[in-house]
Amino acid sequence: MRAIRQLPLLVLMAAYGLAFLAQEKLFLDRPVSLQPVPTTAFLRATTGYLRQLTSEIAFVQSAVFLGSAKLDADRSAYAPVLAHNYKQITALYPQFIDPYYFAQGYLPHVSLELAQATNEILTTAREVHPTDLIFPFFQGFNLFRYLDKPLEAAEVFSQASLLPEAPPMFGRLAAILAAQGGQLQAAIISLQVMVKTTDNEVVKKRCNDEISMFREALRVQKAVNDFAATHQRYPGSLDELVPTFIPALPTFGHAFELTWNPPNVGLKRPHLAKAKPSAPLPRP
């Protein structure tokens, strides 16, 4: 009796296997194309308890497509459909982890819009897997590297630093990105908290060194404020502050460099140049 009840599922799985083999042969014989899957609302209404299987079938379809795509294929032509599919797959069955990794690997560097779409997909991942540190790391990285939103990235890393087993790196990243966004005092407070709450002497030394550098940048911010009060305008560049408002601009070796985004002075890592999402990259 039990075998009879399971027969429809076995037939469905057999049909899925045959469809997969046929689709793979089709991809090999014809030019590759990717079709958008139906919306999550439609899939939920029609699949019922088979949501997991449906989402996995849709994911395999996309994986087969990616495996068949040529290395020199224009990602911008198919990436929007890929983003749509991953969004529907993760909304239909959010516990399915693989699509989150594929979305991060294939989408955010293609365009700003796809970087934002990836972070929306990763929001689902963080809701369903709240203690997994990799998903806030992906989100924070995308916000900083592709979307040029260091303060939002700092907030993501700050939240992640409170998670169980979060490494000190998350707190430091939050502080560094806050400093890049011009929130120097907030960055200093974050690092001071880390110094008081860690027993790791190496981490303490790094934090104290960065606190000293951030305070030097605050001196430049004060000079900017004094300049604005005197001239009723902000300086065109920080060099205008020298020597009247500050004897010389501080330097930070290879650690940081000053940034000027009126009215805020900030610090950024000199080797972390802003990415160009539109540039074509090799397939992972």
mmCIF file of C-alpha atoms in Angstrom:
data_model
loop_
_atom_site.group_PDB
_atom_site.id
_atom_site.type_symbol
_atom_site.label_atom_id
_atom_site.label_comp_id
_atom_site.label_asym_id
_atom_site.label_seq_id
_atom_site.Cartn_x
_atom_site.Cartn_y
_atom_site.Cartn_z
ATOM 1 C CA MET A 1 0.000 0.000 0.000
ATOM 2 C CA ARG A 2 2.812 2.378 0.908
ATOM 3 C CA ALA A 3 4.556 1.574 -2.378
ATOM 4 C CA ILE A 4 1.387 2.487 -4.283
ATOM 5 C CA ARG A 5 1.210 5.872 -2.494
ATOM 6 C CA GLN A 6 4.838 6.594 -3.401
ATOM 7 C CA LEU A 7 4.363 5.621 -7.055
ATOM 8 C CA PRO A 8 3.410 9.159 -8.286
ATOM 9 C CA LEU A 9 6.513 10.627 -6.670
ATOM 10 C CA LEU A 10 8.713 7.941 -8.229
ATOM 11 C CA VAL A 11 7.161 8.604 -11.629
ATOM 12 C CA LEU A 12 7.760 12.344 -11.188
ATOM 13 C CA MET A 13 11.393 11.789 -10.230
ATOM 14 C CA ALA A 14 11.903 9.484 -13.218
ATOM 15 C CA ALA A 15 10.359 12.105 -15.494
ATOM 16 C CA TYR A 16 12.631 14.732 -13.974
ATOM 17 C CA GLY A 17 15.688 12.571 -14.680
ATOM 18 C CA LEU A 18 14.680 12.024 -18.288
ATOM 19 C CA ALA A 19 13.932 15.721 -18.710
ATOM 20 C CA PHE A 20 17.340 16.604 -17.269
ATOM 21 C CA LEU A 21 19.136 14.259 -19.702
ATOM 22 C CA ALA A 22 17.127 15.577 -22.633
ATOM 23 C CA GLN A 23 17.801 19.176 -21.629
ATOM 24 C CA GLU A 24 21.525 18.520 -21.280
ATOM 25 C CA LYS A 25 21.626 17.013 -24.777
ATOM 26 C CA LEU A 26 19.646 19.981 -26.095
ATOM 27 C CA PHE A 27 22.173 22.397 -24.627
ATOM 28 C CA LEU A 28 24.987 20.499 -26.334
ATOM 29 C CA ASP A 29 23.235 20.404 -29.711
ATOM 30 C CA ARG A 30 21.826 23.946 -29.869
ATOM 31 C CA PRO A 31 22.870 27.500 -28.993
ATOM 32 C CA VAL A 32 22.582 28.006 -25.259
ATOM 33 C CA SER A 33 19.676 30.027 -23.866
ATOM 34 C CA LEU A 34 18.185 30.482 -20.431
ATOM 35 C CA GLN A 35 14.457 30.868 -19.793
ATOM 36 C CA PRO A 36 12.998 32.599 -16.726
ATOM 37 C CA VAL A 37 11.164 30.345 -14.323
ATOM 38 C CA PRO A 38 7.591 31.260 -13.303
ATOM 39 C CA THR A 39 7.071 33.623 -10.381
ATOM 40 C CA THR A 40 7.220 32.346 -6.812
ATOM 41 C CA ALA A 41 3.484 32.976 -6.306
ATOM 42 C CA PHE A 42 2.653 30.756 -9.277
ATOM 43 C CA LEU A 43 5.089 28.055 -8.199
ATOM 44 C CA ARG A 44 3.771 28.046 -4.629
ATOM 45 C CA ALA A 45 0.197 27.730 -5.835
ATOM 46 C CA THR A 46 0.931 24.870 -8.214
ATOM 47 C CA THR A 47 3.600 22.813 -6.460
ATOM 48 C CA GLY A 48 2.336 22.457 -2.888
ATOM 49 C CA TYR A 49 4.558 20.008 -1.004
ATOM 50 C CA LEU A 50 6.827 19.622 -4.005
ATOM 51 C CA ARG A 51 8.332 23.102 -3.578
ATOM 52 C CA GLN A 52 11.723 21.716 -2.650
ATOM 53 C CA LEU A 53 11.847 19.471 -5.708
ATOM 54 C CA THR A 54 10.602 22.273 -7.954
ATOM 55 C CA SER A 55 13.233 24.702 -6.701
ATOM 56 C CA GLU A 56 15.966 22.095 -7.136
ATOM 57 C CA ILE A 57 14.831 21.365 -10.692
ATOM 58 C CA ALA A 58 14.942 25.083 -11.523
ATOM 59 C CA PHE A 59 18.378 25.359 -9.916
ATOM 60 C CA VAL A 60 19.712 22.388 -11.887
ATOM 61 C CA GLN A 61 18.369 24.005 -15.069
ATOM 62 C CA SER A 62 20.392 27.127 -14.351
ATOM 63 C CA ALA A 63 23.453 25.079 -13.365
ATOM 64 C CA VAL A 64 23.286 23.114 -16.625
ATOM 65 C CA PHE A 65 23.033 26.376 -18.547
ATOM 66 C CA LEU A 66 26.068 27.837 -16.767
ATOM 67 C CA GLY A 67 28.056 24.679 -17.361
ATOM 68 C CA SER A 68 27.248 24.859 -21.077
ATOM 69 C CA ALA A 69 27.829 28.606 -21.539
ATOM 70 C CA LYS A 70 30.986 29.567 -23.400
ATOM 71 C CA LEU A 71 33.758 31.258 -21.439
ATOM 72 C CA ASP A 72 33.554 34.356 -23.649
ATOM 73 C CA ALA A 73 29.756 34.616 -23.464
ATOM 74 C CA ASP A 74 28.356 38.028 -22.570
ATOM 75 C CA ARG A 75 27.161 37.668 -18.991
ATOM 76 C CA SER A 76 25.126 40.838 -19.127
ATOM 77 C CA ALA A 77 22.871 39.129 -21.681
ATOM 78 C CA TYR A 78 21.798 36.254 -19.422
ATOM 79 C CA ALA A 79 22.627 37.440 -15.882
ATOM 80 C CA PRO A 80 19.271 39.265 -15.348
ATOM 81 C CA VAL A 81 17.377 36.031 -16.062
ATOM 82 C CA LEU A 82 19.774 34.187 -13.780
ATOM 83 C CA ALA A 83 19.086 36.717 -11.000
ATOM 84 C CA HIS A 84 15.332 36.352 -11.540
ATOM 85 C CA ASN A 85 15.590 32.566 -11.321
ATOM 86 C CA TYR A 86 17.694 32.591 -8.156
ATOM 87 C CA LYS A 87 15.260 35.022 -6.560
ATOM 88 C CA GLN A 88 12.293 32.762 -7.323
ATOM 89 C CA ILE A 89 14.169 29.614 -6.257
ATOM 90 C CA THR A 90 15.233 31.041 -2.901
ATOM 91 C CA ALA A 91 11.810 32.542 -2.240
ATOM 92 C CA LEU A 92 10.145 29.204 -3.013
ATOM 93 C CA TYR A 93 12.521 27.115 -0.894
ATOM 94 C CA PRO A 94 14.737 29.476 1.168
ATOM 95 C CA GLN A 95 16.486 26.650 3.047
ATOM 96 C CA PHE A 96 18.230 25.669 -0.208
ATOM 97 C CA ILE A 97 21.770 27.049 0.252
ATOM 98 C CA ASP A 98 23.415 26.469 -3.141
ATOM 99 C CA PRO A 99 21.576 29.242 -5.051
ATOM 100 C CA TYR A 100 22.925 31.863 -2.637
ATOM 101 C CA TYR A 101 26.492 30.879 -3.423
ATOM 102 C CA PHE A 102 25.826 30.778 -7.164
ATOM 103 C CA ALA A 103 24.177 34.207 -7.041
ATOM 104 C CA GLN A 104 27.197 35.657 -5.262
ATOM 105 C CA GLY A 105 29.624 33.986 -7.644
ATOM 106 C CA TYR A 106 27.946 34.940 -10.909
ATOM 107 C CA LEU A 107 26.026 38.184 -10.462
ATOM 108 C CA PRO A 108 27.309 41.138 -8.390
ATOM 109 C CA HIS A 109 30.330 42.023 -10.543
ATOM 110 C CA VAL A 110 28.226 42.238 -13.727
ATOM 111 C CA SER A 111 26.373 45.480 -12.908
ATOM 112 C CA LEU A 112 25.227 47.668 -10.032
ATOM 113 C CA GLU A 113 21.654 46.469 -10.503
ATOM 114 C CA LEU A 114 22.703 42.836 -10.225
ATOM 115 C CA ALA A 115 24.847 43.565 -7.179
ATOM 116 C CA GLN A 116 21.735 45.023 -5.550
ATOM 117 C CA ALA A 117 19.660 42.036 -6.705
ATOM 118 C CA THR A 118 22.227 39.685 -5.180
ATOM 119 C CA ASN A 119 22.016 41.465 -1.851
ATOM 120 C CA GLU A 120 18.226 41.148 -1.903
ATOM 121 C CA ILE A 121 18.635 37.407 -2.412
ATOM 122 C CA LEU A 122 21.183 37.307 0.423
ATOM 123 C CA THR A 123 18.680 39.049 2.712
ATOM 124 C CA THR A 124 16.556 35.914 2.422
ATOM 125 C CA ALA A 125 19.613 33.819 3.256
ATOM 126 C CA ARG A 126 20.283 35.847 6.407
ATOM 127 C CA GLU A 127 16.669 35.530 7.537
ATOM 128 C CA VAL A 128 16.620 31.753 7.124
ATOM 129 C CA HIS A 129 20.218 31.117 8.253
ATOM 130 C CA PRO A 130 20.659 33.872 10.872
ATOM 131 C CA THR A 131 23.846 32.498 12.470
ATOM 132 C CA ASP A 132 25.700 31.750 9.226
ATOM 133 C CA LEU A 133 28.494 34.314 8.929
ATOM 134 C CA ILE A 134 29.144 33.884 5.209
ATOM 135 C CA PHE A 135 25.950 35.627 4.098
ATOM 136 C CA PRO A 136 26.486 38.952 5.938
ATOM 137 C CA PHE A 137 30.082 38.800 4.703
ATOM 138 C CA PHE A 138 28.839 38.515 1.112
ATOM 139 C CA GLN A 139 26.358 41.349 1.646
ATOM 140 C CA GLY A 140 28.878 43.669 3.275
ATOM 141 C CA PHE A 141 31.437 42.931 0.562
ATOM 142 C CA ASN A 142 28.939 43.754 -2.182
ATOM 143 C CA LEU A 143 27.889 46.985 -0.486
ATOM 144 C CA PHE A 144 31.467 48.158 -0.228
ATOM 145 C CA ARG A 145 33.066 46.716 -3.333
ATOM 146 C CA TYR A 146 30.339 47.093 -5.945
ATOM 147 C CA LEU A 147 27.694 49.485 -4.596
ATOM 148 C CA ASP A 148 30.023 52.054 -2.980
ATOM 149 C CA LYS A 149 28.013 52.177 0.248
ATOM 150 C CA PRO A 150 30.638 51.884 3.001
ATOM 151 C CA LEU A 151 28.331 52.994 5.817
ATOM 152 C CA GLU A 152 25.711 50.379 4.938
ATOM 153 C CA ALA A 153 28.489 47.804 4.698
ATOM 154 C CA ALA A 154 29.736 48.911 8.115
ATOM 155 C CA GLU A 155 26.266 48.355 9.567
ATOM 156 C CA VAL A 156 26.081 44.832 8.106
ATOM 157 C CA PHE A 157 29.482 43.916 9.537
ATOM 158 C CA SER A 158 28.599 45.521 12.865
ATOM 159 C CA GLN A 159 25.465 43.371 13.129
ATOM 160 C CA ALA A 160 27.416 40.270 12.112
ATOM 161 C CA SER A 161 30.076 40.963 14.737
ATOM 162 C CA LEU A 162 27.428 40.275 17.408
ATOM 163 C CA LEU A 163 26.715 36.778 16.129
ATOM 164 C CA PRO A 164 28.020 33.743 18.025
ATOM 165 C CA GLU A 165 31.561 32.817 16.996
ATOM 166 C CA ALA A 166 31.945 35.954 14.877
ATOM 167 C CA PRO A 167 35.683 36.641 14.341
ATOM 168 C CA PRO A 168 37.211 39.997 15.382
ATOM 169 C CA MET A 169 37.604 40.753 11.668
ATOM 170 C CA PHE A 170 33.913 41.676 11.431
ATOM 171 C CA GLY A 171 34.183 44.360 14.095
ATOM 172 C CA ARG A 172 37.327 45.811 12.523
ATOM 173 C CA LEU A 173 35.737 45.821 9.079
ATOM 174 C CA ALA A 174 32.762 47.691 10.521
ATOM 175 C CA ALA A 175 35.064 50.318 12.024
ATOM 176 C CA ILE A 176 37.222 50.684 8.901
ATOM 177 C CA LEU A 177 34.203 51.076 6.635
ATOM 178 C CA ALA A 178 32.615 53.569 9.028
ATOM 179 C CA ALA A 179 35.830 55.587 8.795
ATOM 180 C CA GLN A 180 35.720 55.406 4.999
ATOM 181 C CA GLY A 181 32.176 56.733 5.112
ATOM 182 C CA GLY A 182 33.331 59.690 7.196
ATOM 183 C CA GLN A 183 32.036 58.402 10.543
ATOM 184 C CA LEU A 184 35.424 58.653 12.263
ATOM 185 C CA GLN A 185 34.135 59.046 15.812
ATOM 186 C CA ALA A 186 31.837 56.036 15.446
ATOM 187 C CA ALA A 187 34.775 54.036 14.110
ATOM 188 C CA ILE A 188 36.904 54.996 17.091
ATOM 189 C CA ILE A 189 34.165 53.997 19.539
ATOM 190 C CA SER A 190 33.795 50.621 17.818
ATOM 191 C CA LEU A 191 37.523 49.945 18.052
ATOM 192 C CA GLN A 192 37.624 51.034 21.691
ATOM 193 C CA VAL A 193 34.886 48.521 22.480
ATOM 194 C CA MET A 194 36.914 45.813 20.739
ATOM 195 C CA VAL A 195 40.007 46.677 22.784
ATOM 196 C CA LYS A 196 38.038 46.341 26.019
ATOM 197 C CA THR A 197 36.310 43.089 25.077
ATOM 198 C CA THR A 198 39.153 41.045 23.557
ATOM 199 C CA ASP A 199 42.005 39.190 25.215
ATOM 200 C CA ASN A 200 43.908 38.868 21.957
ATOM 201 C CA GLU A 201 46.947 41.125 22.248
ATOM 202 C CA VAL A 202 47.503 41.216 18.487
ATOM 203 C CA VAL A 203 43.948 42.444 17.925
ATOM 204 C CA LYS A 204 44.349 45.015 20.700
ATOM 205 C CA LYS A 205 47.522 46.407 19.120
ATOM 206 C CA ARG A 206 45.931 46.667 15.678
ATOM 207 C CA CYS A 207 42.876 48.400 17.115
ATOM 208 C CA ASN A 208 44.960 50.842 19.153
ATOM 209 C CA ASP A 209 47.107 51.659 16.112
ATOM 210 C CA GLU A 210 43.987 52.310 14.050
ATOM 211 C CA ILE A 211 42.446 54.422 16.842
ATOM 212 C CA SER A 212 45.549 56.647 16.736
ATOM 213 C CA MET A 213 45.260 57.028 12.953
ATOM 214 C CA PHE A 214 41.540 57.763 13.125
ATOM 215 C CA ARG A 215 42.230 60.472 15.712
ATOM 216 C CA GLU A 216 44.742 62.033 13.323
ATOM 217 C CA ALA A 217 42.025 62.085 10.675
ATOM 218 C CA LEU A 218 39.693 63.750 13.197
ATOM 219 C CA ARG A 219 42.267 66.541 13.520
ATOM 220 C CA VAL A 220 41.906 67.090 9.787
ATOM 221 C CA GLN A 221 38.113 67.121 10.162
ATOM 222 C CA LYS A 222 38.425 69.811 12.827
ATOM 223 C CA ALA A 223 40.628 71.835 10.477
ATOM 224 C CA VAL A 224 37.954 71.494 7.769
ATOM 225 C CA ASN A 225 35.296 72.761 10.184
ATOM 226 C CA ASP A 226 37.516 75.719 11.168
ATOM 227 C CA PHE A 227 38.147 76.500 7.489
ATOM 228 C CA ALA A 228 34.388 76.449 6.771
ATOM 229 C CA ALA A 229 33.666 78.725 9.732
ATOM 230 C CA THR A 230 36.276 81.208 8.500
ATOM 231 C CA HIS A 231 35.572 81.209 4.750
ATOM 232 C CA GLN A 232 31.886 80.195 4.694
ATOM 233 C CA ARG A 233 32.739 77.386 2.304
ATOM 234 C CA TYR A 234 34.451 74.022 2.354
ATOM 235 C CA PRO A 235 37.937 73.642 0.904
ATOM 236 C CA GLY A 236 38.220 72.437 -2.664
ATOM 237 C CA SER A 237 40.878 70.007 -1.474
ATOM 238 C CA LEU A 238 42.469 69.181 1.867
ATOM 239 C CA ASP A 239 45.667 70.883 0.734
ATOM 240 C CA GLU A 240 43.914 74.235 1.267
ATOM 241 C CA LEU A 241 44.032 73.577 5.012
ATOM 242 C CA VAL A 242 47.841 73.778 5.082
ATOM 243 C CA PRO A 243 49.445 75.621 6.823
ATOM 244 C CA THR A 244 46.817 77.979 8.258
ATOM 245 C CA PHE A 245 44.468 75.424 9.773
ATOM 246 C CA ILE A 246 46.814 72.448 10.157
ATOM 247 C CA PRO A 247 50.629 72.382 9.873
ATOM 248 C CA ALA A 248 50.628 69.373 7.529
ATOM 249 C CA LEU A 249 48.286 66.629 6.426
ATOM 250 C CA PRO A 250 49.006 63.362 8.248
ATOM 251 C CA THR A 251 50.181 60.317 6.340
ATOM 252 C CA PHE A 252 49.479 56.725 7.282
ATOM 253 C CA GLY A 253 51.972 54.700 5.266
ATOM 254 C CA HIS A 254 50.372 51.728 3.558
ATOM 255 C CA ALA A 255 47.568 51.480 6.136
ATOM 256 C CA PHE A 256 45.189 54.261 5.062
ATOM 257 C CA GLU A 257 44.896 57.361 2.960
ATOM 258 C CA LEU A 258 42.776 60.437 3.587
ATOM 259 C CA THR A 259 39.573 60.938 1.610
ATOM 260 C CA TRP A 260 37.584 64.136 1.176
ATOM 261 C CA ASN A 261 33.872 63.941 0.469
ATOM 262 C CA PRO A 262 32.526 67.319 1.682
ATOM 263 C CA PRO A 263 31.775 67.833 4.460
ATOM 264 C CA ASN A 264 33.389 64.617 5.740
ATOM 265 C CA VAL A 265 36.996 63.568 6.000
ATOM 266 C CA GLY A 266 37.443 59.811 5.828
ATOM 267 C CA LEU A 267 40.054 57.087 5.609
ATOM 268 C CA LYS A 268 40.267 54.220 3.172
ATOM 269 C CA ARG A 269 42.602 51.360 2.472
ATOM 270 C CA PRO A 270 44.751 52.505 -0.466
ATOM 271 C CA HIS A 271 44.736 49.072 -2.132
ATOM 272 C CA LEU A 272 40.927 48.739 -2.104
ATOM 273 C CA ALA A 273 40.118 50.628 -5.275
ATOM 274 C CA LYS A 274 36.494 50.793 -6.299
ATOM 275 C CA ALA A 275 35.501 47.925 -8.568
ATOM 276 C CA LYS A 276 34.006 48.388 -12.018
ATOM 277 C CA PRO A 277 31.014 46.027 -12.146
ATOM 278 C CA SER A 278 30.465 46.527 -15.847
ATOM 279 C CA ALA A 279 33.873 45.113 -16.762
ATOM 280 C CA PRO A 280 33.681 41.532 -18.085
ATOM 281 C CA LEU A 281 35.279 38.964 -15.804
ATOM 282 C CA PRO A 282 36.196 35.332 -16.375
ATOM 283 C CA ARG A 283 33.579 32.815 -15.352
ATOM 284 C CA PRO A 284 34.226 31.368 -11.870
#
